[in-house]
Short mmCIF file of C-alpha atoms in Angstrom, two decimals:
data_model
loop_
_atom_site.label_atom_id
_atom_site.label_comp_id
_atom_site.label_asym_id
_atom_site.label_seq_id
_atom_site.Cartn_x
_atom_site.Cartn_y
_atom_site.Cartn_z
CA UNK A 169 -12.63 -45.51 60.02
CA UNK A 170 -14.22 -42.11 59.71
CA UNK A 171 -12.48 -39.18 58.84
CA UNK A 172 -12.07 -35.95 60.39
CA UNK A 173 -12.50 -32.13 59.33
CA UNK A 174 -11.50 -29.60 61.45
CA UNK A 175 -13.70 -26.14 60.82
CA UNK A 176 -10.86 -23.07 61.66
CA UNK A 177 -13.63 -20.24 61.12
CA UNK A 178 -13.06 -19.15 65.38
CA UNK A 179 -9.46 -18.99 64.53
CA UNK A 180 -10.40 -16.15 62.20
CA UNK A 181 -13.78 -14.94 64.57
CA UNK A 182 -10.98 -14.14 67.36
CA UNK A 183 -8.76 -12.43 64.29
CA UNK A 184 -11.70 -10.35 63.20
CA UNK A 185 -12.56 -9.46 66.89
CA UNK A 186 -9.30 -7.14 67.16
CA UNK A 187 -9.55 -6.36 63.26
CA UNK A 188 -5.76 -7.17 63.95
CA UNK A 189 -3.55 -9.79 61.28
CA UNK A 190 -3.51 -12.63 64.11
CA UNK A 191 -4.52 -15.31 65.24
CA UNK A 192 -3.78 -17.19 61.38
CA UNK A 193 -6.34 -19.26 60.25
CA UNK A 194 -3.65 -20.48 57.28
CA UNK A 195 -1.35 -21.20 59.91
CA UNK A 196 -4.16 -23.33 62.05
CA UNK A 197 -5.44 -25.17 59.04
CA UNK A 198 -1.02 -26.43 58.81
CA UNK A 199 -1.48 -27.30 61.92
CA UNK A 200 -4.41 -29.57 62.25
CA UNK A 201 -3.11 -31.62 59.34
CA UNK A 202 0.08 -31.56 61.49
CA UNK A 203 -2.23 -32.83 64.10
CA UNK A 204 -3.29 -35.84 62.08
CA UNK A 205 -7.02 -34.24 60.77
CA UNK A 206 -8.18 -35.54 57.20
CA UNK A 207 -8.98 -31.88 56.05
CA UNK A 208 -9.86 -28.26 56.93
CA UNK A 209 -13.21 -26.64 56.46
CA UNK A 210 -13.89 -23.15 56.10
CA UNK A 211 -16.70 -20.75 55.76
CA UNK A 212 -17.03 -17.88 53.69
CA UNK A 213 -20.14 -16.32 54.56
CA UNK A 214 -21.83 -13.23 52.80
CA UNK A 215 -20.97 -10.82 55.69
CA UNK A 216 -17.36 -12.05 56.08
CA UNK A 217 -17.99 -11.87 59.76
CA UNK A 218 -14.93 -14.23 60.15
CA UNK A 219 -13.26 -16.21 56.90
CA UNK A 220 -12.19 -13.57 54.45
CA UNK A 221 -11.66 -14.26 51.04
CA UNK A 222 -7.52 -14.27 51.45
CA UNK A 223 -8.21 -16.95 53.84
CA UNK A 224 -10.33 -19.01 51.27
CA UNK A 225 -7.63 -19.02 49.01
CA UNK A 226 -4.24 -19.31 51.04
CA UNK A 227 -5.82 -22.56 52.53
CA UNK A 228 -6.54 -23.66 49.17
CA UNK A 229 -2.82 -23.37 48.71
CA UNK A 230 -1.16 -24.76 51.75
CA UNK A 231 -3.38 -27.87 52.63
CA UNK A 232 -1.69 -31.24 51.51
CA UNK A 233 -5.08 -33.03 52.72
CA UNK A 234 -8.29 -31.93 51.37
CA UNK A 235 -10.31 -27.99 51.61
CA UNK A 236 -13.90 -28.44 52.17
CA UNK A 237 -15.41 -24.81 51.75
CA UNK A 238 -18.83 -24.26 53.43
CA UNK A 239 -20.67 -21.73 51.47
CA UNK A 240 -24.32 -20.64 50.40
CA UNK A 241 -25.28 -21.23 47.26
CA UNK A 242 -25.20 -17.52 45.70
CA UNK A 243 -23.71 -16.68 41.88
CA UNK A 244 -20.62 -14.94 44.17
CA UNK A 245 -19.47 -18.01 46.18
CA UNK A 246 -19.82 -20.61 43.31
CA UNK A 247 -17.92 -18.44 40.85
CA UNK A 248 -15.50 -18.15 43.95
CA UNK A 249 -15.58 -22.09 44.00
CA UNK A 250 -14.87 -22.48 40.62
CA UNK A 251 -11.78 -20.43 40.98
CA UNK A 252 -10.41 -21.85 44.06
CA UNK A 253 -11.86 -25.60 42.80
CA UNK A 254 -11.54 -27.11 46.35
CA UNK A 255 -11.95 -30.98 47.15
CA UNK A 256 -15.26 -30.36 48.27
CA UNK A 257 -18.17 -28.04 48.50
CA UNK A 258 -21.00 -28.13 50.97
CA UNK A 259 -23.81 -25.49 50.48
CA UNK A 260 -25.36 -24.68 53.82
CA UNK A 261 -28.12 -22.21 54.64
CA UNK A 262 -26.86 -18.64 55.77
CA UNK A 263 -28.77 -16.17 57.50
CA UNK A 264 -26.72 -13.05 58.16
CA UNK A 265 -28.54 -12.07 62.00
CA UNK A 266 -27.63 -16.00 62.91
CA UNK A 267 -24.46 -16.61 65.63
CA UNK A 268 -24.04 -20.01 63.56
CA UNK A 269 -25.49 -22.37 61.22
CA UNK A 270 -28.82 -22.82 62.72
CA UNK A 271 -30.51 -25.59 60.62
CA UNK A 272 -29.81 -27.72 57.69
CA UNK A 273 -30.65 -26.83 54.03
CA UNK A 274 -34.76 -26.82 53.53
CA UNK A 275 -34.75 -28.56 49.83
CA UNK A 276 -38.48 -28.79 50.25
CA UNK A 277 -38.27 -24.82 49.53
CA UNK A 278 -35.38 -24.18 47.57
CA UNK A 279 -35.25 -27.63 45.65
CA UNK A 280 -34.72 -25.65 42.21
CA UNK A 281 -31.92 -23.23 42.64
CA UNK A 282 -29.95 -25.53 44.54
CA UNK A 283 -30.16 -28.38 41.98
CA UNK A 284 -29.51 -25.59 40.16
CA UNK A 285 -26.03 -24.76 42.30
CA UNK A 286 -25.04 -28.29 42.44
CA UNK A 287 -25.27 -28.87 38.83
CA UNK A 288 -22.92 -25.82 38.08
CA UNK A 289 -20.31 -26.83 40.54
CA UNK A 290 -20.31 -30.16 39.82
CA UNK A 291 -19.90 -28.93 36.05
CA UNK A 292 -16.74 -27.32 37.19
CA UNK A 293 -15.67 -30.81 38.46
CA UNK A 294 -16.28 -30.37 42.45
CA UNK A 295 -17.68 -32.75 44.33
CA UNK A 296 -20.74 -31.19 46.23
CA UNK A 297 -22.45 -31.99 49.59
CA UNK A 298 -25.90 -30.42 50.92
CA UNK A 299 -25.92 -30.16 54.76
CA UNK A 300 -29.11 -31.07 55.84
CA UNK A 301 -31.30 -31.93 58.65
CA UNK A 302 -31.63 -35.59 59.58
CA UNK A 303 -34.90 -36.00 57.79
CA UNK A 304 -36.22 -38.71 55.60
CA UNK A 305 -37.74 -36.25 52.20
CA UNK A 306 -34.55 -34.25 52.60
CA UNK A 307 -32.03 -37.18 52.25
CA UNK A 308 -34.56 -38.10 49.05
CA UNK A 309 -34.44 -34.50 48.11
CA UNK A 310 -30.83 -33.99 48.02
CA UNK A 311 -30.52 -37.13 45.89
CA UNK A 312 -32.94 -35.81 43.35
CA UNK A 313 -30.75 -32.46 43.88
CA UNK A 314 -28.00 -34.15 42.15
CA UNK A 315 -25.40 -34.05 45.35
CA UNK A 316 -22.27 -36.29 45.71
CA UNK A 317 -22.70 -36.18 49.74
CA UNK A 318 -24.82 -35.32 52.95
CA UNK A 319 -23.75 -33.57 55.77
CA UNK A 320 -26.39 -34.42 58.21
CA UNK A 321 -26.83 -31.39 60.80
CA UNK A 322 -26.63 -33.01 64.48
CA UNK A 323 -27.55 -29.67 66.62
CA UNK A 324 -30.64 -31.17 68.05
CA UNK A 325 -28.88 -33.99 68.74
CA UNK A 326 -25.68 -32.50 70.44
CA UNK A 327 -28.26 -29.53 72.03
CA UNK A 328 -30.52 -31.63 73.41
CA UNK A 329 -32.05 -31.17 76.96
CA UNK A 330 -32.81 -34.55 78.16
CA UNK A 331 -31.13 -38.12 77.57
CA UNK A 332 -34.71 -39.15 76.26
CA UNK A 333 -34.86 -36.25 73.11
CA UNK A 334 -30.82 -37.10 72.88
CA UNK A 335 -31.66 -40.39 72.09
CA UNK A 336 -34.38 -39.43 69.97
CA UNK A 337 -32.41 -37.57 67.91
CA UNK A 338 -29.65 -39.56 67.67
CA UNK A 339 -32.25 -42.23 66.01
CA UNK A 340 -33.20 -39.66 63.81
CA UNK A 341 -29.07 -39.38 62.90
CA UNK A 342 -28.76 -43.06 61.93
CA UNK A 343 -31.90 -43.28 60.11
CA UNK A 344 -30.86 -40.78 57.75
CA UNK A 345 -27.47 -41.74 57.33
CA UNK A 346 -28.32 -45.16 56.49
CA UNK A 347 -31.20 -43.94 54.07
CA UNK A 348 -28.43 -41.77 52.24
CA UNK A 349 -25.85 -44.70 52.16
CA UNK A 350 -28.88 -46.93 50.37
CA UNK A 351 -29.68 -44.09 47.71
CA UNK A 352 -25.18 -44.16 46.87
CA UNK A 353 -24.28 -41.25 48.76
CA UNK A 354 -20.87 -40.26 51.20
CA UNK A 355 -22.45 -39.27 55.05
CA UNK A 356 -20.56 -36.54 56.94
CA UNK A 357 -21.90 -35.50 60.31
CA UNK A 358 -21.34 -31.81 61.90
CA UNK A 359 -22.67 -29.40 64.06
CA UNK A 360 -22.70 -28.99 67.59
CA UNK A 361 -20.65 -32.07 67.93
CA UNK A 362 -17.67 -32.20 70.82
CA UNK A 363 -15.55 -34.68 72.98
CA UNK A 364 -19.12 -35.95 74.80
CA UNK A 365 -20.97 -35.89 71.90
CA UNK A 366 -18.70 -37.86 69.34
CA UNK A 367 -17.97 -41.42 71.34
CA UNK A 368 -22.15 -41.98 70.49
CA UNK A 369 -21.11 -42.60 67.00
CA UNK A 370 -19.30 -46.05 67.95
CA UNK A 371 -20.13 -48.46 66.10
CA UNK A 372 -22.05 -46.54 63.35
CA UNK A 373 -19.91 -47.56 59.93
CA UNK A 374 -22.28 -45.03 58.08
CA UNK A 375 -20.78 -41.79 58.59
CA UNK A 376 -17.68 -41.05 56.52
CA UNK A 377 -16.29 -37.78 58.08
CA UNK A 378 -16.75 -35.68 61.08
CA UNK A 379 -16.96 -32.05 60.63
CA UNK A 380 -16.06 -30.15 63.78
CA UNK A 381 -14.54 -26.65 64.76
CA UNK A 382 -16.20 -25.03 68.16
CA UNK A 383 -15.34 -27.52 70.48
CA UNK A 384 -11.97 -28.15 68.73
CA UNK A 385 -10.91 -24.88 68.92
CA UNK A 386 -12.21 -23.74 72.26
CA UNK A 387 -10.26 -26.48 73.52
CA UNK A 388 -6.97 -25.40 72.02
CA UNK A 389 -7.48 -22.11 74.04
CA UNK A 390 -6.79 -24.46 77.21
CA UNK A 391 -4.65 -26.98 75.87
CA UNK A 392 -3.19 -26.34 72.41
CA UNK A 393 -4.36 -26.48 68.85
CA UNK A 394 -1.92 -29.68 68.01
CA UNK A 395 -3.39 -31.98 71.43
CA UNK A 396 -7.10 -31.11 70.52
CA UNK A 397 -6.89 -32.23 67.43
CA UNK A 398 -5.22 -35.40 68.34
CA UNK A 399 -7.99 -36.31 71.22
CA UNK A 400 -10.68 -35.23 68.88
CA UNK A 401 -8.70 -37.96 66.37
CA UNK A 402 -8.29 -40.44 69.01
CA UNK A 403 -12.25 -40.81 70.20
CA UNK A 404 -13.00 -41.33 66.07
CA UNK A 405 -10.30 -43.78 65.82
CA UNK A 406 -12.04 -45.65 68.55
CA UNK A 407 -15.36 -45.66 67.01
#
């Protein structure tokens, strides 16, 4: 059965809107393992438009499952991984006039300096994962790159107009994750993806682990942070 990461970054976005101490992302990432999630992502971007870096580390502490921390792959946030040494890295692309993660990882332009990145994290012992788009020469590329896992960026997929380009890009999904399962690497899926959007993966044995925060969180506003979690659990344990 896949796994399941809940992302608390809006906990701290609706923190940071009120520059005020609450809501607690710590306190959120106890309570979706309390929920039943397999582990807690967070992002510590550039800006520090959300996660801040006494988040990054508090987490680190309290979490009896696993912290997967989202980062780009600058000298700052891989000496702050090495510190912090959490179960999992995954380098994503960061623009800093972006709402969100807009796209995977483009290894076709940056193929050096992130082999570069994964080799130095994984030299610190940390298990690395490239989120990517769901494209054939990146799943090679990230191979060659040296990474552990792929998270496989499903925005077109979970944005996508019409059932026809849904479908399409759901093809796109399994292609890739069954290309990086040949080549020996773990498959995580994330982006975009909600209650509608997950009960398409049933039946697919390829990915590993779920990443999701928006639609987690948004529905905690309505129905609390503890049931969320558990539905979200619940339509992957059907799968």
């Amino acid at each position: 059965m896949a796994g399941l990461a809940v992302n608390v970054d809006h906990v701290a976005t609706l923190r940071q809107a009120r520059g005020v101490r609450y809501p607690e992302p710590v306190a959120a990432a106890v309570l979706v393992e309390l929920a039943g999630a397999d582990g807690v992502v967070v992002h510590l971007r550039e800006d520090r438009r959300h996660i801040q870096d006494r988040d990054v580390r508090m987490i680190r502490e309290v979490v009896s499952t696993k912290m997967i921390f989202e980062m780009a792959a600058t000298a700052e946030m891989i000496a702050i991984a090495a510190e912090i040494k959490p179960a999992l890295v995954t380098l994503v692309p960061e623009k800093r006039e972006e709402l969100t993660t807009e796209g995977g990882m483009d290894l076709t332009r940056h193929a050096d300096s992130v082999s570069e990145a994964v080799s130095e994290l994984k030299g610190h012992g940390i298990c690395v994962s490239l989120f990517i788009d769901p494209d054939s020469t990146q799943v090679d590329l990230a191979k060659q790159a040296g990474a552990d896992v792929i998270e496989i960026h499903t925005g077109a997929f979970c944005d996508a107009p019409t059932q026809k380009a849904k479908e399409a890009g759901f093809s796109q999904i399994l292609a890739a994750a069954r290309q990086a399962k040949a080549l020996g690497m773990e498959v995580n899926a994330g982006h975009g993806l909600c209650y509608q959007t997950v009960p398409w993966f049933k039946g697919v044995p390829e990915i590993d682990e779920f990443s999701i925060g928006h639609s987690i969180i948004s529905r905690a506003v309505l129905v609390g942070l503890e049931r969320a979690v558990q539905e979200m659990v619940a339509l992957i344990k059907a799968l």
